[in-house]
Short mmCIF file of C-alpha atoms in Angstrom, two decimals:
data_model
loop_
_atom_site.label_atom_id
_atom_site.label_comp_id
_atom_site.label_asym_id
_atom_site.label_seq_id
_atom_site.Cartn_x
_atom_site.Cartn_y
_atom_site.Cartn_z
CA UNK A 1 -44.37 5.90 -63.71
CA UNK A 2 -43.45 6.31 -60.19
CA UNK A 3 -39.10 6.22 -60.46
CA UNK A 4 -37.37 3.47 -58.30
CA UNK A 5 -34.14 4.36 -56.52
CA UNK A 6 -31.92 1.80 -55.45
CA UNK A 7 -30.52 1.77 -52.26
CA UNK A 8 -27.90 -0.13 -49.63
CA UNK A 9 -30.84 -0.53 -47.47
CA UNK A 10 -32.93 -2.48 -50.30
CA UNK A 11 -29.62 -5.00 -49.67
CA UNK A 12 -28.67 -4.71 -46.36
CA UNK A 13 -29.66 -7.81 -45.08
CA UNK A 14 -28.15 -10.09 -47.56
CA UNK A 15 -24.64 -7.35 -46.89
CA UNK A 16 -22.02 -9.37 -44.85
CA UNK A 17 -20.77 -7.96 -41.41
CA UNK A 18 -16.91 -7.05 -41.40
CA UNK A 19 -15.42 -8.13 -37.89
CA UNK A 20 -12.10 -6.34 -36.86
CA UNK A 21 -10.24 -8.35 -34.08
CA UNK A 22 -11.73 -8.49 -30.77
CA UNK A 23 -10.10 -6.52 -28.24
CA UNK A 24 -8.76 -7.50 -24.71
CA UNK A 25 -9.98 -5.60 -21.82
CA UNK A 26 -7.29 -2.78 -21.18
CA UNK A 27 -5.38 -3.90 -18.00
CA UNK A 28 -2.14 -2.46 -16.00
CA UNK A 29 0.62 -3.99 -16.39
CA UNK A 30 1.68 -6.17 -13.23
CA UNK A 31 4.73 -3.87 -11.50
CA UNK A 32 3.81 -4.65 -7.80
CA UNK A 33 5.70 -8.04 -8.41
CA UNK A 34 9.51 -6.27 -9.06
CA UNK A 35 9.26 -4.63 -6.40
CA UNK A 36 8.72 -6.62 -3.35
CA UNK A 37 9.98 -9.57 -1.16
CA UNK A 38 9.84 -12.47 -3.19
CA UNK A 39 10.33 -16.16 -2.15
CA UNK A 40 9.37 -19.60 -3.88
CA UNK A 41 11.36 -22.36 -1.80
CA UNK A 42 7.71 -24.22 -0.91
CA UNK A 43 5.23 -25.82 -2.31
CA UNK A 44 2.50 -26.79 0.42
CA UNK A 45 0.35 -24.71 2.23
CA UNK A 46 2.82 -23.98 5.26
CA UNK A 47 2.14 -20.71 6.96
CA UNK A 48 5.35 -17.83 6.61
CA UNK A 49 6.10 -15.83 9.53
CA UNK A 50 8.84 -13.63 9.78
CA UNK A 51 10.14 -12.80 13.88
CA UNK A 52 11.64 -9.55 15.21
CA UNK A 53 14.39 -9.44 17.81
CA UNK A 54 14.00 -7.15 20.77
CA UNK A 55 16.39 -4.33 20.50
CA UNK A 56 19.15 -3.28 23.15
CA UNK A 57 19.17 -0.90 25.09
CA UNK A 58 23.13 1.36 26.10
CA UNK A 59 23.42 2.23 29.73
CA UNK A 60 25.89 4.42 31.01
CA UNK A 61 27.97 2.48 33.81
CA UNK A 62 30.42 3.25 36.71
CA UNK A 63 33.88 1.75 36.57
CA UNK A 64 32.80 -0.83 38.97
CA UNK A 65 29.68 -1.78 38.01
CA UNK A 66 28.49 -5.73 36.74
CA UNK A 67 26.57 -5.68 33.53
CA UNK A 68 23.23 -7.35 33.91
CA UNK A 69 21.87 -8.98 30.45
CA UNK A 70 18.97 -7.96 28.68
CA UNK A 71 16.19 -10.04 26.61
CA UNK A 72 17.29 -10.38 23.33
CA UNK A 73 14.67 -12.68 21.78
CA UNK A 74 12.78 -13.23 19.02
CA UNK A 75 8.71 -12.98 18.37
CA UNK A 76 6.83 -13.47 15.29
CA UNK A 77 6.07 -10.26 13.50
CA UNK A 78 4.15 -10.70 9.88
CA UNK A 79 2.16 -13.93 8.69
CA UNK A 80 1.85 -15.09 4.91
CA UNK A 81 -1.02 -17.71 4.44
CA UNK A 82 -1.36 -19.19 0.99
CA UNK A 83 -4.59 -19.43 -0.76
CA UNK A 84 -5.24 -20.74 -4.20
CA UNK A 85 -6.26 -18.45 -7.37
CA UNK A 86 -8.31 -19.30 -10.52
CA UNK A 87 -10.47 -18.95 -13.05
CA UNK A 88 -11.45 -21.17 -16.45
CA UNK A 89 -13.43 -20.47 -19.56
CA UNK A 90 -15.47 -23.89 -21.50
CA UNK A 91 -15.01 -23.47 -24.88
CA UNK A 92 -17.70 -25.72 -27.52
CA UNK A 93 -16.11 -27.85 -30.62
CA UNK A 94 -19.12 -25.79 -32.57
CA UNK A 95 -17.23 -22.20 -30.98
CA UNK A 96 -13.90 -23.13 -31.68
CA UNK A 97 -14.30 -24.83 -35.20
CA UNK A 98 -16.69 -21.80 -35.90
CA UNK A 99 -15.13 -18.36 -34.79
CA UNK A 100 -12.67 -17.01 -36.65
CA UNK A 101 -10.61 -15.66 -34.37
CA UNK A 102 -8.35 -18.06 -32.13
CA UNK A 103 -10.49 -18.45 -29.50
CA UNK A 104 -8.43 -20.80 -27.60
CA UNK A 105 -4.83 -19.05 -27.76
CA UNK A 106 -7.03 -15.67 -26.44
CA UNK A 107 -8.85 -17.15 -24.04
CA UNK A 108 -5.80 -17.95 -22.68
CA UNK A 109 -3.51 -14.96 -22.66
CA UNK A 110 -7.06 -13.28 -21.09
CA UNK A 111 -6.52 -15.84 -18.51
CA UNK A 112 -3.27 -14.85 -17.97
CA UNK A 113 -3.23 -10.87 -18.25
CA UNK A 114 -5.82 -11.52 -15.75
CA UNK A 115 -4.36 -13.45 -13.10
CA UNK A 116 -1.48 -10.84 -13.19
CA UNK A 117 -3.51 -7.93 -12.76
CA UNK A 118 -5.25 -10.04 -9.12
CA UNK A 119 -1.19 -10.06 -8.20
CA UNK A 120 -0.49 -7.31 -8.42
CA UNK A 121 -4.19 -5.64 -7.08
CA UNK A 122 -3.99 -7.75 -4.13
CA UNK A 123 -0.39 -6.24 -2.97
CA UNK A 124 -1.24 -2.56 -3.37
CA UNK A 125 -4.13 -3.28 -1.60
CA UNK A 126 -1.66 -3.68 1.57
CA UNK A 127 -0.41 0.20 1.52
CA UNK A 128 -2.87 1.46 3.86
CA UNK A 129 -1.12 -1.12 6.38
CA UNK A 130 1.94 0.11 6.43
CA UNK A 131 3.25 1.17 9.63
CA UNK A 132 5.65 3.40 9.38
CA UNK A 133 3.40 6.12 9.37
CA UNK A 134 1.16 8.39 6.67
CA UNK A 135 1.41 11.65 4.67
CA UNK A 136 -1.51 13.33 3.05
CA UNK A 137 -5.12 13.59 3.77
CA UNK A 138 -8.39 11.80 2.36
CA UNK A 139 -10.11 14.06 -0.08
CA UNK A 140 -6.86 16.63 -0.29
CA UNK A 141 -4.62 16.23 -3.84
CA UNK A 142 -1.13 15.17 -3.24
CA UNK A 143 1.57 17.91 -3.24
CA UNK A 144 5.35 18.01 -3.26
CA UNK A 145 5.37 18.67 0.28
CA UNK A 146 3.59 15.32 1.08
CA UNK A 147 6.29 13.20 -1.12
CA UNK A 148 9.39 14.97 1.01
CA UNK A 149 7.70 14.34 4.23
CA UNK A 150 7.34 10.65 3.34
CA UNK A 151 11.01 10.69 2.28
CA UNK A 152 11.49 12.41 5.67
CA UNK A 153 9.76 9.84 7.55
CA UNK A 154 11.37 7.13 5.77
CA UNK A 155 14.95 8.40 6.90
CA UNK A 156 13.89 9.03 10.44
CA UNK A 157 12.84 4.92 10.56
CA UNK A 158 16.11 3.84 8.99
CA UNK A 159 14.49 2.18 6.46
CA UNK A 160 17.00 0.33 4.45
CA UNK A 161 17.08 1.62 0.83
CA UNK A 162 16.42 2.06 -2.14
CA UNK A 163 13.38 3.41 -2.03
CA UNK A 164 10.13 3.47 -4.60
CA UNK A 165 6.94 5.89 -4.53
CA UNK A 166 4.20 3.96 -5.65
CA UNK A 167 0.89 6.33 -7.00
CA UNK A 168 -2.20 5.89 -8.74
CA UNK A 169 -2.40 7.80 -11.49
CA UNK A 170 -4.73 10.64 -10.36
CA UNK A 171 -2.46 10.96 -7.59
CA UNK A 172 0.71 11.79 -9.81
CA UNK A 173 -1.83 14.23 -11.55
CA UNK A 174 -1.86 16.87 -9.08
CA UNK A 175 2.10 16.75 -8.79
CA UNK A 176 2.19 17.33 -12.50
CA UNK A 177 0.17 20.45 -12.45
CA UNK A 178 1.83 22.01 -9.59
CA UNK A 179 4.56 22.42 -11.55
CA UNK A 180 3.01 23.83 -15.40
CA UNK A 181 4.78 26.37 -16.97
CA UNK A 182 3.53 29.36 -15.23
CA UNK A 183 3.02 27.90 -11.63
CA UNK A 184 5.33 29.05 -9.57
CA UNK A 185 8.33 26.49 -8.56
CA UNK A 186 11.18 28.35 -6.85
CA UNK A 187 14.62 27.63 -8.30
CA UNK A 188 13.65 24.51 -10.10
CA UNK A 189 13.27 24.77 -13.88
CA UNK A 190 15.00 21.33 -13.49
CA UNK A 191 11.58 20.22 -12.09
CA UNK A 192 9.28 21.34 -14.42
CA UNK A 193 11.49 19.97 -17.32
CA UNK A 194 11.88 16.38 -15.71
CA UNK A 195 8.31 15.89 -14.87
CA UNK A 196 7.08 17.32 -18.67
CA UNK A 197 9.53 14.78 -19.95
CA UNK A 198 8.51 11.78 -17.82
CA UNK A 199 5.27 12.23 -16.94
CA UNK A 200 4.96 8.49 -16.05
CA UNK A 201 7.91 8.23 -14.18
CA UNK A 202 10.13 10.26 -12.05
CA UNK A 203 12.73 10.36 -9.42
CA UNK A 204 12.62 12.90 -6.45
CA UNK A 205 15.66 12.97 -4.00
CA UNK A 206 17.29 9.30 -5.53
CA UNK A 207 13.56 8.30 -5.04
CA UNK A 208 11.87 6.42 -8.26
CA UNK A 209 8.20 7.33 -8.30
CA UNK A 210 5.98 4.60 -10.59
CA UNK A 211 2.19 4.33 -11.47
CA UNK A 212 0.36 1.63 -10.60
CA UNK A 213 -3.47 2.03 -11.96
CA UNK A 214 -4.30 -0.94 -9.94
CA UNK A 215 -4.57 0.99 -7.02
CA UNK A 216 -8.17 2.10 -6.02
CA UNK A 217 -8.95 5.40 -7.02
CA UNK A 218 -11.55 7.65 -5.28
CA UNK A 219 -11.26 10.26 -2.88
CA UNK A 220 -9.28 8.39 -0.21
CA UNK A 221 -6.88 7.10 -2.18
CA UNK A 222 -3.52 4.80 -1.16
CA UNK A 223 -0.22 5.22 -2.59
CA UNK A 224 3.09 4.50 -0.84
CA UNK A 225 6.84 5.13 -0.11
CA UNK A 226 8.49 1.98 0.94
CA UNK A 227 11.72 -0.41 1.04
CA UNK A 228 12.15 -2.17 -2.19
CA UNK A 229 12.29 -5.47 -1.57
CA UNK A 230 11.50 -5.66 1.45
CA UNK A 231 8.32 -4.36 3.05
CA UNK A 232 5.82 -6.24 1.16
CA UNK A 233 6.40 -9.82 -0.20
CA UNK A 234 4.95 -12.02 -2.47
CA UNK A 235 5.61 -16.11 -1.69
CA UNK A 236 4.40 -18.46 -4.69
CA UNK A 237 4.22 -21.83 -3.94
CA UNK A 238 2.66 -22.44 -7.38
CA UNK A 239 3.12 -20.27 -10.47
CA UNK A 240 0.34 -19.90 -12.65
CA UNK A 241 -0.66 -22.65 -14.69
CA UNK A 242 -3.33 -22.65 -17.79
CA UNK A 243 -4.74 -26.60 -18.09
CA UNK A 244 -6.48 -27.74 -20.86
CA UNK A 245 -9.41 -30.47 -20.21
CA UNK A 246 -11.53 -32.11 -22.85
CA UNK A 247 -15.39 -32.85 -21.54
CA UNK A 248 -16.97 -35.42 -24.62
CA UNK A 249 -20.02 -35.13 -23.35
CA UNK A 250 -20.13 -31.47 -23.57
CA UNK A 251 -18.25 -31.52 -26.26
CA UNK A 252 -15.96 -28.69 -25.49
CA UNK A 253 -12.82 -28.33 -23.63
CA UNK A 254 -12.18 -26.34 -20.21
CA UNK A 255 -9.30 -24.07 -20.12
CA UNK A 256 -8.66 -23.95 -16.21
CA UNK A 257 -6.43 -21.46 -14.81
CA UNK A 258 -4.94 -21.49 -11.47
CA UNK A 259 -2.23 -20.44 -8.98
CA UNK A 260 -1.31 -20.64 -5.32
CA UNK A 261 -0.12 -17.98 -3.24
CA UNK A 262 0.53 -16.04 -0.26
CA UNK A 263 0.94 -12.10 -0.03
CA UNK A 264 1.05 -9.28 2.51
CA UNK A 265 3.27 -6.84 4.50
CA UNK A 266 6.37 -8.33 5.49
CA UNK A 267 8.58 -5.21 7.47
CA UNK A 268 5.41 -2.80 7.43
CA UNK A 269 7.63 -0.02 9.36
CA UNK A 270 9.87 0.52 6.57
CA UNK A 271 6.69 1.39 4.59
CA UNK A 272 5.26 4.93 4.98
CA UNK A 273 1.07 5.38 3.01
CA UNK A 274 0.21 8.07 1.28
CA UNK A 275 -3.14 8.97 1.65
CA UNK A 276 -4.29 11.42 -0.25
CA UNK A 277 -7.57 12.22 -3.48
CA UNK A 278 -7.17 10.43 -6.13
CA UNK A 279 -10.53 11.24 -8.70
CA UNK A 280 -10.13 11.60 -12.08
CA UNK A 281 -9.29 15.39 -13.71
CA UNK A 282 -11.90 17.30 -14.43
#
């Protein structure tokens, strides 16, 4: 008689499926917003424009001589037009009642790690248009060099401080390994400590340098040295807002997300771009 050997597969089909928790897509965390102009005094849809003065100019005069005036007037520099933001997700009675995860409450903080992540992807967009001039080269990996000739730059301008370096990632990469044990830094130990102990984060001449991962990476890559506070700015007119909506005749409800705002460069020539690779490390 032929022997029979019992196996999982024999039962696999009747064998229930464990679920874990469903995970989130992995998102940066939204940073751009801390660090720029911020206003919220409106609510409509009113264009912002900021003006510029014309600047005056010292002459050297004789004892006798009648001072003629100059210009000193004002012209619109930088424009911030509003535009509304949003997204929703229809969730069934038979999805709800039926998954057992809490569909609803996710749904909604996907909502809004989401519209955080546009924020804040939508203002480091703006660092290639930045005025105040660039460091770096498409295709070439940042270096040391680059960061002190944006600093350089910066003080030449008078840009009002502080100051914050803004990098993707692969960007900050090449900085790291120009200083590994064994590289060659002269006189800094200091540096090649500080960087191995805050890879993330770092400060170079009283400058902070952050990550942002929301910046496109690729080979021409754009990163930034600029004002806090002032070069870029952010004007809400309506915070985010997550609305719940029943449909009965779908039988579900909408979860509608949306948001209304304006963003862009604000004093571009207190803003320097750092262009430089930014692939991912071999």
């Amino acid at each position: 008689m032929p022997t029979q050997i019992n196996t999982y597969g024999d039962i696999a089909s009747l064998a229930n499926t464990i679920y874990e928790d469903a995970m989130f897509v992995a998102r940066e965390n939204n940073l751009m917003a801390a660090l720029v102009q911020v206003f919220n005094d409106r609510s409509n849809d009113e264009l912002r424009k900021n003006q510029k003065y014309t600047s005056a100019t010292i002459n050297e005069i004789a004892e006798t001589d009648d001072l003629a005036s100059q210009a000193f007037t004002p012209s619109v520099d930088q424009t911030l037009t509003p535009a509304e933001y949003g997204a929703q997700f229809f969730i069934t009675d038979k999805r709800r009642e039926a998954d057992r995860l809490n569909v609803t409450q996710d749904a909604s903080l996907e909502l809004g790690k989401a519209f955080g992540q546009k924020v804040d992807t939508l203002l480091v967009s703006k660092f290639n248009a930045l005025t105040g001039g660039t460091v770096g080269a498409a295709g070439s990996n940042l270096t040391w060099a680059n960061v002190f000739a944006g600093i350089a730059k910066m003080r030449a301008a008078f840009a009002p401080q502080p100051w914050t370096i803004v990098l993707h990632s692969y960007q900050y990469y090449a900085l790291g390994t120009a200083v590994l044990p064994g590289v060659t830094v002269t006189n800094s130990p200091a540096l090649q400590d500080a960087v191995y102990r805050q890879f993330y984060q770092n400060s170079v001449s009283g400058v902070d340098i952050v990550l942002d991962d929301n910046i496109t990476s690729g080979t021409s890559c754009f990163g930034a040295i600029f004002s806090r506070g002032l070069s870029l700015a952010l004007d809400w007119r309506r915070g985010m807002r997550i609305e719940p909506e029943r449909d009965a005749s779908k039988r579900g409800f909408e979860l509608n997300l949306s948001g209304r705002f304006a963003y862009g460069i604000w004093r571009p020539q207190y803003g320097i771009a750092i262009n430089t690779a930014g692939t991912a490390p071999a």
